[in-house]
Each structure stands twice: as structure tokens, then as C-alpha cells.
Tab-separated table of C-alpha atoms in Angstrom:
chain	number	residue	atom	x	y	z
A	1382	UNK	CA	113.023	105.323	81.781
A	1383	UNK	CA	111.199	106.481	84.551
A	1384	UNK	CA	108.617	104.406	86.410
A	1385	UNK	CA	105.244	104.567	85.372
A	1386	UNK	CA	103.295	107.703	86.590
A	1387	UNK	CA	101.220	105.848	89.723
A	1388	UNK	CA	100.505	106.471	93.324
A	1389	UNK	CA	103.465	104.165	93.858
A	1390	UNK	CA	105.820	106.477	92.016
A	1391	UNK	CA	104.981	109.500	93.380
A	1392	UNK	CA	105.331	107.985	96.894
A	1393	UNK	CA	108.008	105.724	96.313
A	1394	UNK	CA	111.529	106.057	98.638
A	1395	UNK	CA	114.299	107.606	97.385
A	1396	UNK	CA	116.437	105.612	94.903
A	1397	UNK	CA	120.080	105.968	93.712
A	1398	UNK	CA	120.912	105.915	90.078
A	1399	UNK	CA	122.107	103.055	89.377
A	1400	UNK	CA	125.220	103.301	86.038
A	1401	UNK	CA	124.316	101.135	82.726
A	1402	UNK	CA	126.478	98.017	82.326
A	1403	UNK	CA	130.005	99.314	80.723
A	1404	UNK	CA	132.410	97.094	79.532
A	1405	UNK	CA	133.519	93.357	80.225
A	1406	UNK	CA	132.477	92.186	83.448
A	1407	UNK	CA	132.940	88.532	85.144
A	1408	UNK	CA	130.630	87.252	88.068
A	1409	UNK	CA	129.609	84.339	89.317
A	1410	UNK	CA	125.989	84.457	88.155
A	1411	UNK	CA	124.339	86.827	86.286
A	1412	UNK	CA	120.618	87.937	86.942
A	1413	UNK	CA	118.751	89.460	83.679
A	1414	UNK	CA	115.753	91.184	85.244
A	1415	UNK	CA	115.298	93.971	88.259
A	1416	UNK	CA	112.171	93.052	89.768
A	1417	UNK	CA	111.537	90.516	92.536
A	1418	UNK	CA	112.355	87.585	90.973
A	1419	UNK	CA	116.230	88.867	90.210
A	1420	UNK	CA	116.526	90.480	93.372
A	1421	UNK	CA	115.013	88.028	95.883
A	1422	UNK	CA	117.282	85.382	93.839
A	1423	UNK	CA	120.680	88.164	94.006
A	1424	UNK	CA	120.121	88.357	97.962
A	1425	UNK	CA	119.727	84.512	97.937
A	1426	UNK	CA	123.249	83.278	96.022
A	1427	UNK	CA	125.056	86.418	98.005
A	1428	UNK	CA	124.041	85.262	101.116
A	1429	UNK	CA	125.737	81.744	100.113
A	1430	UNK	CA	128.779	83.674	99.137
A	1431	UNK	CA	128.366	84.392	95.238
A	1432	UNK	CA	129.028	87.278	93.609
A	1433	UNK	CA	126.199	88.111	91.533
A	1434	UNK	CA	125.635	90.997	88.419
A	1435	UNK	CA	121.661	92.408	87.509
A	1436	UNK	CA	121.096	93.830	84.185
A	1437	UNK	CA	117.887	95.913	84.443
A	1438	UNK	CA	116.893	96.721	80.995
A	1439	UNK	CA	115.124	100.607	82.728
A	1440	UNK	CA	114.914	100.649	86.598
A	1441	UNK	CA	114.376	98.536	90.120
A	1442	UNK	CA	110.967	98.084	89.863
A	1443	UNK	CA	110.250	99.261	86.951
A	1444	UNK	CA	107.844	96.293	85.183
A	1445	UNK	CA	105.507	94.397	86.884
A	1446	UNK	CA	107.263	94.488	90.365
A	1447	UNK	CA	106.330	98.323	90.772
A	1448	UNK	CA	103.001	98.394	89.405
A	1449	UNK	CA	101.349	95.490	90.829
A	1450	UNK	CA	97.963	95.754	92.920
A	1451	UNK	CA	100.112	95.021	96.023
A	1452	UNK	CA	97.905	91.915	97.220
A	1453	UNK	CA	100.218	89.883	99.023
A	1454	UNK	CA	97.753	86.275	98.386
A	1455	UNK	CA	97.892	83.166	100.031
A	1456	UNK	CA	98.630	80.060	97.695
A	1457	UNK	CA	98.667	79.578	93.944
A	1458	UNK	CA	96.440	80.842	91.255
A	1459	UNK	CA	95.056	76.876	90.808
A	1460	UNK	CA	93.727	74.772	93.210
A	1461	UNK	CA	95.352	71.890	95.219
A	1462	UNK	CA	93.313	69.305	93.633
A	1463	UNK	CA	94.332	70.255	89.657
A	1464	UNK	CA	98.068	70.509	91.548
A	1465	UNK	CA	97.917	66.929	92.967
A	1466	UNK	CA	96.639	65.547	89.194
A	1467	UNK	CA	100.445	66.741	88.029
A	1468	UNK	CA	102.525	65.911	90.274
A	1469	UNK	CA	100.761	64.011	93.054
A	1470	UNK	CA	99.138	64.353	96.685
A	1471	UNK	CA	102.761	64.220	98.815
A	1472	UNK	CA	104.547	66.553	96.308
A	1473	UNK	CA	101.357	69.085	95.790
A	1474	UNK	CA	101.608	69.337	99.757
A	1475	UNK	CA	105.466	70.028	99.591
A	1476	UNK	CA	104.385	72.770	97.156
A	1477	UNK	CA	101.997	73.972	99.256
A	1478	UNK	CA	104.357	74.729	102.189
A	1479	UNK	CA	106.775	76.048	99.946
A	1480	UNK	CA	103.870	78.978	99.189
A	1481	UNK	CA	103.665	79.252	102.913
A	1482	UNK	CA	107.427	79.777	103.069
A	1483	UNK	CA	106.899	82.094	100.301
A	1484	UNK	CA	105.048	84.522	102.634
A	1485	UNK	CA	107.038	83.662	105.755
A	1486	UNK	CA	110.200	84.608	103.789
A	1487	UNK	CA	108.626	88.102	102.450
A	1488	UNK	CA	107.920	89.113	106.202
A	1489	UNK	CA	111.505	87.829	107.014
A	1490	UNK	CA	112.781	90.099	104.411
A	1491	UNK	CA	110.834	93.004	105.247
A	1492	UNK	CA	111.920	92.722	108.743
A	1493	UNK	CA	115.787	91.996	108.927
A	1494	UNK	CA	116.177	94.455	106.043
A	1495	UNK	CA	114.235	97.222	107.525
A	1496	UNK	CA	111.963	97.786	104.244
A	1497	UNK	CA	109.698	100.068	104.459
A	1498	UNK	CA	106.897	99.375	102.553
A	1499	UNK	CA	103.530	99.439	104.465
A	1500	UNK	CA	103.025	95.938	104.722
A	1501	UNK	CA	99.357	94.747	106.622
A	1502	UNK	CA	97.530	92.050	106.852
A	1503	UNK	CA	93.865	91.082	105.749
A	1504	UNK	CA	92.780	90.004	102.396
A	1505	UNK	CA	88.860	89.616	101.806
A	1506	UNK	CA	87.750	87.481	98.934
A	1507	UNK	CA	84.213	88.835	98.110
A	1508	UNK	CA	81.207	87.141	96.539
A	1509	UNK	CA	78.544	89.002	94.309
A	1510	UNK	CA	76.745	85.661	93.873
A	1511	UNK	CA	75.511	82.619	94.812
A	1512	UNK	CA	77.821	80.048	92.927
A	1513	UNK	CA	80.803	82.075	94.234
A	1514	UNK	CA	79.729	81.470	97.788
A	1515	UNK	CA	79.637	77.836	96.971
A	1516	UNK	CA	83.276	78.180	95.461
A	1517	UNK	CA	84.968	79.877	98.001
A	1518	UNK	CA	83.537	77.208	100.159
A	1519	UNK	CA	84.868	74.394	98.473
A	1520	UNK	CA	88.460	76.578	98.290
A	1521	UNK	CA	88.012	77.106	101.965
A	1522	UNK	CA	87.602	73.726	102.545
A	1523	UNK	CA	90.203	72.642	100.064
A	1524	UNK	CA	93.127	74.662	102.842
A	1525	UNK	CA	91.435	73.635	105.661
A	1526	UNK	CA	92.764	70.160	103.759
A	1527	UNK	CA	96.103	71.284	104.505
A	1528	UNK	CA	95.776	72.240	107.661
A	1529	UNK	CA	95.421	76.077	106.586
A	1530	UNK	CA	93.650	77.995	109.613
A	1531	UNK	CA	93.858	80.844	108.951
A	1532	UNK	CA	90.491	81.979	106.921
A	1533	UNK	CA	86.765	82.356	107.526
A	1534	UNK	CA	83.771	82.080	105.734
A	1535	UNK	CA	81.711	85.574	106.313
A	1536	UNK	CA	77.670	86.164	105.346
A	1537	UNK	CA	76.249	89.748	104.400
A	1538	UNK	CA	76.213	90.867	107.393
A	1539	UNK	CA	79.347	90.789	108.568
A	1540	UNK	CA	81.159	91.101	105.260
A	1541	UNK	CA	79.272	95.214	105.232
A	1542	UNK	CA	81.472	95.893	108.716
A	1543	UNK	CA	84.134	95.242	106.778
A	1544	UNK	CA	83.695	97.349	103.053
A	1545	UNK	CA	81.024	100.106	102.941
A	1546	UNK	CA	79.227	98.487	100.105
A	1547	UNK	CA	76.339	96.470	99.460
A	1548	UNK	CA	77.441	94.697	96.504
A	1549	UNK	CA	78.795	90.865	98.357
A	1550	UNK	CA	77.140	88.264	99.424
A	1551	UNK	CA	79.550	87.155	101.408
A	1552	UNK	CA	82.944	85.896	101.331
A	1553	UNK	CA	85.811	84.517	102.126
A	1554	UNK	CA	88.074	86.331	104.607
A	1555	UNK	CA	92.330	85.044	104.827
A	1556	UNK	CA	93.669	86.607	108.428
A	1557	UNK	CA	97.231	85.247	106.184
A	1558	UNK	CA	97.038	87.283	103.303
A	1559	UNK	CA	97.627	90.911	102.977
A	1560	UNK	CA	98.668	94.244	101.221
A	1561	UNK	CA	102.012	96.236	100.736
A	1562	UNK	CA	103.556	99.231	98.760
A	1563	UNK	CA	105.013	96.909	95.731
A	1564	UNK	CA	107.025	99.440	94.226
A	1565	UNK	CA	108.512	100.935	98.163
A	1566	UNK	CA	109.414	96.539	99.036
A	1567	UNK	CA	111.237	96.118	95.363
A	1568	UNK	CA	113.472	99.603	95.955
A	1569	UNK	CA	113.852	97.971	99.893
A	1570	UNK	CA	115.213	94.602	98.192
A	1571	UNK	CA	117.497	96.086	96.060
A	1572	UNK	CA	119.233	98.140	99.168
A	1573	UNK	CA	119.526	95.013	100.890
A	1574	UNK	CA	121.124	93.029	97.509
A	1575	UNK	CA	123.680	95.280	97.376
A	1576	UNK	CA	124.596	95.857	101.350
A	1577	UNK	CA	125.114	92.224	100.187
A	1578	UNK	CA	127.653	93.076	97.568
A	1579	UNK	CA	124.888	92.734	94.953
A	1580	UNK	CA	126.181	94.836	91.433
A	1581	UNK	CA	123.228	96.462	90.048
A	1582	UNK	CA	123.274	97.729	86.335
A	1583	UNK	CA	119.839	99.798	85.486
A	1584	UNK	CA	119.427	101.057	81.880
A	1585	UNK	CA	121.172	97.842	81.030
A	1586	UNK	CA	118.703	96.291	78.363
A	1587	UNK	CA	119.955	92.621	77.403
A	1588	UNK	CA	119.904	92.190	73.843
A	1589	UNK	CA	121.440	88.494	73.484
A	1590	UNK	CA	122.087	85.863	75.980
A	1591	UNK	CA	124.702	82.786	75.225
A	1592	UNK	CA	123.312	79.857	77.348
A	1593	UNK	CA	125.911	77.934	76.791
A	1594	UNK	CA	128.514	76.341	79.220
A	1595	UNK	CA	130.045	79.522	79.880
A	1596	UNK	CA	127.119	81.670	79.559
A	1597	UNK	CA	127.065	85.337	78.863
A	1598	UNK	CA	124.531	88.398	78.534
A	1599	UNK	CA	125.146	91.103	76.049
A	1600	UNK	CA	123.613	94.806	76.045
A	1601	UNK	CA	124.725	97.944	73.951
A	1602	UNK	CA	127.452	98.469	76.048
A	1603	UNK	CA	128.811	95.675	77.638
A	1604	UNK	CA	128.826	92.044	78.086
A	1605	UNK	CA	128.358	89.993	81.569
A	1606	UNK	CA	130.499	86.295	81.591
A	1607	UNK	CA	129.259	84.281	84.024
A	1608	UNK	CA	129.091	80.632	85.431
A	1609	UNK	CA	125.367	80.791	85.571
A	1610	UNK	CA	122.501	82.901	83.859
A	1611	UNK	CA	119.086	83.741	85.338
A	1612	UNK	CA	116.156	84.764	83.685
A	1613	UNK	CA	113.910	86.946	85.341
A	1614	UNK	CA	112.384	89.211	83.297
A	1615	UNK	CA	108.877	87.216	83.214
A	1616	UNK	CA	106.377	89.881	81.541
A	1617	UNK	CA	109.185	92.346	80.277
A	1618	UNK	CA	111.807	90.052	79.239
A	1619	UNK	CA	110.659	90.489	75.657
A	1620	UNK	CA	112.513	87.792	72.805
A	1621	UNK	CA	116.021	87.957	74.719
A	1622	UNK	CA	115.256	83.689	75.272
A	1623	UNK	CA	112.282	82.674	72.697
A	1624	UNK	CA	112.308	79.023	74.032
A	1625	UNK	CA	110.715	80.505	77.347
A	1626	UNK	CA	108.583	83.247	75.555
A	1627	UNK	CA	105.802	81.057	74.434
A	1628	UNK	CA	104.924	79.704	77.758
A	1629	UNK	CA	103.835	82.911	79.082
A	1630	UNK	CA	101.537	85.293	78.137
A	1631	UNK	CA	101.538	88.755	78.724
A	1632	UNK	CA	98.454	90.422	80.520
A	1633	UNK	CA	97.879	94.113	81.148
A	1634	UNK	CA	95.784	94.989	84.441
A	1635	UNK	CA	95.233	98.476	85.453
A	1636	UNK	CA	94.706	100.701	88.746
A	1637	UNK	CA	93.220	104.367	89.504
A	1638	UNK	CA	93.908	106.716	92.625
A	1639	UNK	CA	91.729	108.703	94.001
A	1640	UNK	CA	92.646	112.055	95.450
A	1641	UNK	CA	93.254	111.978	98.754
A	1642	UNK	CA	90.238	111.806	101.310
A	1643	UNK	CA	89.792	112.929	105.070
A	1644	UNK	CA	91.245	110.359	107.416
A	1645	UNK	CA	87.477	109.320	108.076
A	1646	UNK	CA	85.997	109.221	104.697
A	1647	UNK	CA	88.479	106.851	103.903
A	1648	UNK	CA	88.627	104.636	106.968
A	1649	UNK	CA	85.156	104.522	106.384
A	1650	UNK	CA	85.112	102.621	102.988
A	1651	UNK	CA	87.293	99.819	104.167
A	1652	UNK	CA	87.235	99.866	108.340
A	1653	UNK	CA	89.769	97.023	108.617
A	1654	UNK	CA	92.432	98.489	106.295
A	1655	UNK	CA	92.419	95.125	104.415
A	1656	UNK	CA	92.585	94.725	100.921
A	1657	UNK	CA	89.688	92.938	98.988
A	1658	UNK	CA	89.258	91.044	95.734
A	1659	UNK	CA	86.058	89.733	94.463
A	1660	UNK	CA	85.860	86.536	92.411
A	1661	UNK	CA	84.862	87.231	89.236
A	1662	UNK	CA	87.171	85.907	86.326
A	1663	UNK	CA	88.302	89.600	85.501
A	1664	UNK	CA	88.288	90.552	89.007
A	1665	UNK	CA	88.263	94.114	90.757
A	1666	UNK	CA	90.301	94.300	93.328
A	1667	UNK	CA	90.897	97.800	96.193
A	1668	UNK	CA	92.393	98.697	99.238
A	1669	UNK	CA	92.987	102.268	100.978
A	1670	UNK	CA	96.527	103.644	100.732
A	1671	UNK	CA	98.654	105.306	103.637
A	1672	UNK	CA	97.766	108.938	102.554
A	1673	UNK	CA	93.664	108.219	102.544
A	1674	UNK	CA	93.620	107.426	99.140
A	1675	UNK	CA	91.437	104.525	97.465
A	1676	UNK	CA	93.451	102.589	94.970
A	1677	UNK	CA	90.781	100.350	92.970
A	1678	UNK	CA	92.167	97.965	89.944
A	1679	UNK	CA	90.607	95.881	87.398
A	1680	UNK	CA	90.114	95.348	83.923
A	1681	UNK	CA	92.409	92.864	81.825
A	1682	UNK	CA	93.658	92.895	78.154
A	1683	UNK	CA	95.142	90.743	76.213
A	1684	UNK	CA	95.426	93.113	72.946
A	1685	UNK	CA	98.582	95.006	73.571
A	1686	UNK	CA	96.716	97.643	73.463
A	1687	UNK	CA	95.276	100.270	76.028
A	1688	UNK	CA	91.579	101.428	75.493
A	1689	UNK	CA	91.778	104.855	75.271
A	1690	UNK	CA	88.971	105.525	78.616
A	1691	UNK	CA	90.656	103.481	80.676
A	1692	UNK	CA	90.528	106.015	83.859
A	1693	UNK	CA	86.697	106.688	83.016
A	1694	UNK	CA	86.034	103.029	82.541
A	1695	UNK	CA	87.696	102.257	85.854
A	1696	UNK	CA	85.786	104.534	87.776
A	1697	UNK	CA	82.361	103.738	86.476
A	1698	UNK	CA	83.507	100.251	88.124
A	1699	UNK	CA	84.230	101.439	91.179
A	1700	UNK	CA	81.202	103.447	91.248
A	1701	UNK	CA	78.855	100.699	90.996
A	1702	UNK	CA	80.162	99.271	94.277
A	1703	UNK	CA	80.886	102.448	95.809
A	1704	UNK	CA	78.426	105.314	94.986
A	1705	UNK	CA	79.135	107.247	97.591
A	1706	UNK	CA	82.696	108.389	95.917
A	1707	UNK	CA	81.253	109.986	92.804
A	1708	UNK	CA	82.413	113.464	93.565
A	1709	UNK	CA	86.365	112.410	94.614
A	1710	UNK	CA	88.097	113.079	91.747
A	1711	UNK	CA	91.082	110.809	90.249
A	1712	UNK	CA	94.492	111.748	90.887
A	1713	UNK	CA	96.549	108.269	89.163
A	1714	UNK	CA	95.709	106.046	86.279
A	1715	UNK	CA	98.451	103.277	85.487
A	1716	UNK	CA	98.798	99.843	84.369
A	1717	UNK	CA	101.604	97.011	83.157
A	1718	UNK	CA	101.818	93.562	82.280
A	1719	UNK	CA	101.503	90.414	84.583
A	1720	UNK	CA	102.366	87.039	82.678
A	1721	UNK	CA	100.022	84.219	83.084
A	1722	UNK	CA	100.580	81.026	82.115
A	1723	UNK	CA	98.674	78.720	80.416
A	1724	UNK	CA	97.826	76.444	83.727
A	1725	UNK	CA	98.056	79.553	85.932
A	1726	UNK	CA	101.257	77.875	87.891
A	1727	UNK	CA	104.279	79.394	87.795
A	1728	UNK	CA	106.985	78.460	85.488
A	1729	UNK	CA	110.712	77.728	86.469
A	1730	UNK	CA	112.934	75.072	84.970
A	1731	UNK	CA	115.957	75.619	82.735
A	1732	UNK	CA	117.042	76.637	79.373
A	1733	UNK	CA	120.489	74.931	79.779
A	1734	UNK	CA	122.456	73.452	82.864
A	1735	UNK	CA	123.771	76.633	83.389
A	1736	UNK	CA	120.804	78.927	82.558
A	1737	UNK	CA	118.065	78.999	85.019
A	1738	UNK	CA	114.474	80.767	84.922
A	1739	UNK	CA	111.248	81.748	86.225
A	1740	UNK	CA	108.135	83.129	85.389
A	1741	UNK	CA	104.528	83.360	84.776
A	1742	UNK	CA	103.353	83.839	88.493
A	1743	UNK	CA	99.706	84.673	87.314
A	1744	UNK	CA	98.300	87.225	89.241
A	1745	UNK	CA	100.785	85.465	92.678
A	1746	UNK	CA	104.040	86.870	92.522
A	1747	UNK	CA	104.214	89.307	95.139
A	1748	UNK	CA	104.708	85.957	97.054
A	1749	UNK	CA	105.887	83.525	95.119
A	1750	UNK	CA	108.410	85.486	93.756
A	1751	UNK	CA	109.979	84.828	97.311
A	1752	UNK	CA	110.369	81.337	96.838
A	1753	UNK	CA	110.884	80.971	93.183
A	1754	UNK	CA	114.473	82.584	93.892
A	1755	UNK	CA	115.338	80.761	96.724
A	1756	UNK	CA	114.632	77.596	95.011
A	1757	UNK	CA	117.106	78.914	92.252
A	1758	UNK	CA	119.272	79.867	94.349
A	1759	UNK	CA	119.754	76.669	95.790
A	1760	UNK	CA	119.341	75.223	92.780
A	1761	UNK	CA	122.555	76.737	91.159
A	1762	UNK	CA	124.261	76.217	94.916
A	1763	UNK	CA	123.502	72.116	94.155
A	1764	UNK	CA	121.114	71.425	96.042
A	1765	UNK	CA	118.205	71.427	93.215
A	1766	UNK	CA	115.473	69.057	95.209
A	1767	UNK	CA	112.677	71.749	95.198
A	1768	UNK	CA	113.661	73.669	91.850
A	1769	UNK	CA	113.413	70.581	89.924
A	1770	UNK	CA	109.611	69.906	91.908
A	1771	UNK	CA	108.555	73.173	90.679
A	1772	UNK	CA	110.381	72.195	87.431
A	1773	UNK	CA	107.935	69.059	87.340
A	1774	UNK	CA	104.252	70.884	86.457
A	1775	UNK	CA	103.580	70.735	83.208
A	1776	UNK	CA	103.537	73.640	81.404
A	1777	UNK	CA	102.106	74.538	77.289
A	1778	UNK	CA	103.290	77.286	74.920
A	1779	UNK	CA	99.624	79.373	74.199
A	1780	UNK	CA	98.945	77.785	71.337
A	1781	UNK	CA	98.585	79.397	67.964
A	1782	UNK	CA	101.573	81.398	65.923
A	1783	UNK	CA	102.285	84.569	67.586
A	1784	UNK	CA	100.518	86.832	65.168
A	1785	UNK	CA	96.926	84.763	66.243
A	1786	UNK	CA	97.375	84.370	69.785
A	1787	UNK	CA	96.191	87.803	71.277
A	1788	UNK	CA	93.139	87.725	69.164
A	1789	UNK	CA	92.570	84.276	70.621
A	1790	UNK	CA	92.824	84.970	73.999
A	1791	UNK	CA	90.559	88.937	73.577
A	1792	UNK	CA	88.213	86.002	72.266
A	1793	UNK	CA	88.723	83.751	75.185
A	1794	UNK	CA	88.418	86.657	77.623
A	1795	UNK	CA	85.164	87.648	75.834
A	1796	UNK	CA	83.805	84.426	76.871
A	1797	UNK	CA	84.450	84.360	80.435
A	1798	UNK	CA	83.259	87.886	81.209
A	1799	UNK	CA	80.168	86.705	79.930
A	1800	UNK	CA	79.967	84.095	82.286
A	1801	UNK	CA	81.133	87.055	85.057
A	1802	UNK	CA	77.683	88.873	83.473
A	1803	UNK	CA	75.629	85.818	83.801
């Protein structure tokens, strides 16, 4: 299928089409899953001299990977503290670094493989009240713990400089954190995979998986024998492993474009070309796009289901912070599924010793995606030190049988963006 009809789409770099899976093929692992997960993890195990196969049930990109708000964030989606209560203060640090890595290794990428995919940095955590001051304090303080030194508390004042609205208190400003083309970097990763000798099957849906000791994937058309199987399929990977499926929940978060503005008009809105989240539970997040565009997300849903105003509801949202765009029309509506987990950590471990997995990067995978398939990666190559640290938080299945737990969780969400009104 084709990729969802977004700004990204419409502006993304020409990509080859890749053939479906045909046939009996042997490899040394196999990769179920086209986004970054699979691919950073394919570049990874070739680069230690393993032939590796992806099955890509549509296209590169084509789930979460090339819909995403393109925030490129700093850390995890839970705090140090909660991270040191599972698996103590020296391994929460080593866990820590490895999310520095995570970034370090996206840049690395980005530059030795020549991707083009507009990446900046800048990333502006915003406050619209008082008790979010205090908390991005406390988070503030919680890095500077770690020796992070790269953010900045900022008051009214300054915080207007740098987004035309009135809205924010304050915030929190990360000089570490930035914003990139998502859909442009996954297309640039799978180049690079297979320059690396990297097969890459799209329209290859897996329907069955053997995790076995000689493991195998199966689609319509062909079957994949391998010595290892990874799972990356996180939001999109659907009941192909149901052991994994209940430990991640799927999430749908949307995004409008404008139509494009005069250079000016748009600088003006965001003069630092940053992107900016505030800190409300379900958060709005923007930035500007390379063409003068304003790309403004939010909204969250647990149903399955999209509400049927979705491009009207967004842009009431955005109007309330920025009035001064009511008569720029909207060119792009789209939205997919993130998978959050039930701690908000990510989720790797293994199904079998020969089937490996990750997922559930909650709201953090444009990063962590990065290091989640290195660790597999070296993982499979036997050295398995840092996969099996990750491996150590504890995760939960949502609880409930699966016809109950969306309505739990549209009940949950109900709660919290109460507290967001409050």
C-alpha cells in the first residue's frame, strides 16, 4: 500500500520498489518489520558480516516510522528515578548513556550515509502552568543528575522570542534534542541497509513465525529460514507473535499541514526553527517544515477508531495558541499508531534463544530505535551485556481481555485530560 497521504509523503525521496518475498529463502537472520527498528538492526548485523532478509508487510516506512511527529527527544518517556527503582542507580545510569548513544548514533547514521532528511536541532518543552514549571524543574534537575548540560530553564519572556504565542509560562529548552523528516531518514536507512547487502522484501506481510531452533517466517508467498528471527513490527506487527502483543498497546496520534506560508510568516511563528512540545498528558506538539509549512500534532486515541473531525478538531487546537493562522488553510491531515507500554519504557527481550524483539518506545523511538537494534545486534553477535539490561525492566501485559482493554484505557485517557483541563 502506499504511505499514508501526509506532508511526509508528498515530500518524501524517491524510493525503489522493492519485489514481495517469493519462494524459499535462507539468511542468517531474518528481520520482520521495515521501520527503524528492522533497519537500524539490518545495518547493524551486516556491518558484523551477516547476511540479513526484511519482510515488510506494505513499504519502508510505512507504519509508525513514516508518520511520526519527527521529534528527535532526549531520554526515555519515564524518569531516572522510577528507572533506578527497577533496576538500580549504576545500571539506570548505563541506560542513560545508552539513550545518549542513541542520539549520537542517529547523527552518525545520518552523516556517513549521506541521508537526507532535514535533521536540526532544538526541542522546547513548554509550560501552560504553574505545576508544569515546577516539573520540568525537577526533570531538569533530575539530567543535570547525570551530568546532562545541555538544557535551560526559560521564563515568559524569553520563551515568546522563541514561539509567537502567548500561551507558556515558560519552559524547558534541550540545545540536545531536535527535529527531522521521519519518513525522508527511514527511506535514507534502507539505502544504506542494502549498499550493505541488506535484502529487502516490501509487500511481504508475515503471517506465521516458527521461533523455534531453526526459526522461520512465513507470508503468502514464501518462507524465510533463518538462524535468528527479529521482531520489529512494534505498533503494526499485529498477532504474528501474541506472547509480545499484550505488552504493548497501540496508540493513534495525529498531525495537520498547513499550506505553505511566505518564508517570513512562517519564520515568524517559530524564529529558532526548533520544534516544541508542551507538557500536558495528551500533548500538542509543532514545528515549521522546509517548504514554510506548520506541521502541528496532537490528540491521542485509544479506540481504534478515528473521530470523524479530526482535521477541524486539530486546527481549533492550534488556533487557540496561534490565532494569528486562522485564514491558512490545511493542506495534510494524517495519523498512525505509536505503541506504548504499560511503564512507558521500551520493551526488548526474547521470545526464544533464537527470536529476538523490540518494542513499545512510547512516544521515543525516533531515538531509541537507534540503540534498541544495536543492542540486538550485538546481542545475536554474543555479546548480549546491554540487551539483556534493557531485557531487565519489568514490563505488564495491559491488563484486561482484549475485547475490554481499549474501553479501559478511552476511560483512563478521559481521566488524565481532565487533569490537563484542571
Amino acid at each position: 500500500m502506499p504511505h499514508a497521504p501526509s506532508w511526509y509523503a508528498a515530500t518524501a525521496h524517491p524510493a525503489p520498489a522493492r519485489p514481495p518475498l517469493v519462494g524459499d529463502v535462507s539468511t542468517d537472520v531474518c528481520i520482520v518489520g521495515g521501520g527503524y527498528t528492522g533497519l537500524v538492526t539490518a545495518i547493524e548485523l551486516a556491518g558484523k558480516g551477516m547476511s540479513v532478509t526484511i519482510l515488510e508487510a506494505e513499504s519502508v516506512g510505512w507504519g509508525a516510522s513514516g508518520r511520526n511527529g519527527g521529534q528527535l527527544i532526549t531520554g526515555f518517556n519515564k524518569g531516572i528515578a522510577d528507572i533506578e527503582g527497577w533496576v538500580g542507580k549504576a545500571d539506570a545510569r548505563h541506560l542513560w548513556d545508552m539513550s545518549e548513544e542513541a542520539k549520537t548514533m542517529l547523527c552518525d547514521m545520518v552523516e556517513r550515509h549521506g541521508i537526507d532528511c532535514d535533521l536540526k536541532w532544538g526541542y522546547l518543552l513548554a509550560a501552560l502552568k504553574p505545576r508544569h514549571m515546577t516539573g520540568l524543574a525537577e526533570h531538569h534537575a533530575e539530567l543535570e543528575g547525570v551530568g546532562y548540560d545541555r538544557m535551560r530553564m526559560v521564563g515568559r519572556e524569553e520563551i515568546r522570542s522563541m514561539v509567537a504565542t502567548d500561551a507558556y509560562l515558560g519552559g524547558l529548552f534541550d540545545a540536545g534534542s531536535g527535529h527531522l523528516h521521519p519518513l525522508n531518514y527511514a527511506l535514507g536507512l534502507a539505502v544504506a541497509a542494502e549498499k550493505l547487502g541488506v535484502h529487502i522484501h516490501e509487500g511481504s506481510r508475515v503471517v506465521r513465525v516458527d521461533t523455534g531452533s531453526a526459526p522461520k517466517a512465513f507470508t503468502a508467498t514464501g518462507t524465510v529460514s533463518a538462524k535468528f528471527l527479529v521482531l520489529a513490527g512494534n505498533a503494526y506487527l499485529g498477532d504474528v507473535c501474541p506472547p509480545i502483543r499484550a505488552q504493548v498497546m497501540p496508540a493513534g496520534t495525529y498531525i495537520i499541514g498547513t499550506e505553505r506560508m511566505e518564508a517570513e510568516r512562517a519564520q515568524a511563528l517559530i524564529p529558532s526553527d526548533i520544534a516544541v512540545a508542551d507538557v500536558n498528558f495528551v500533548l500538542n506538539y509543532y514545528r515549521r517544515s522546509k517548504d514554510n509549512r506548520f506541521l502541528f500534532g496532537g490528540g491521542v486515541s485509544y479506540s481504534g477508531f478515528d473521530r470523524p473531525d479530526l482535521k477541524q478538531s486539530l486546527r481549533r487546537t492550534m488556533l487557540k495558541y496561534f490565532p494569528q493562522l486562522a485564514d491558512v488553510g490545511v493542506d495534510y491531515c494524517w495519523g498512525g499508531y505509536v505503541a506504548i507500554t504499560m511503564n512507558r519504557m521500551p520493551h526488548l527481550g526474547r521470545v526464544s534463544p533464537t527470536t529476538y524483539f523490540a518494542q513499545g518506545y512510547s512516544g521515543h523511538g525516533l531515538a531509541l530505535t537507534a540503540i534498541a537494534g544495536r543492542v540486538m545486534a550485538e546481542a545475536i553477535a554474543g555479546q548480549a551485556g546491554r540487551f539483556d539490561l534493557f531485557a531487565r525492566v519489568p514490563h505488564r501485559a495491559f491488563p484486561g481481555p482484549p475485547g475490554l482493554k481499549m474501553p479501559a484505557l478511552v476511560l483512563g485517557m478521559l481521566w488524565y485530560r481532565l487533569q490537563d483541563w484542571l
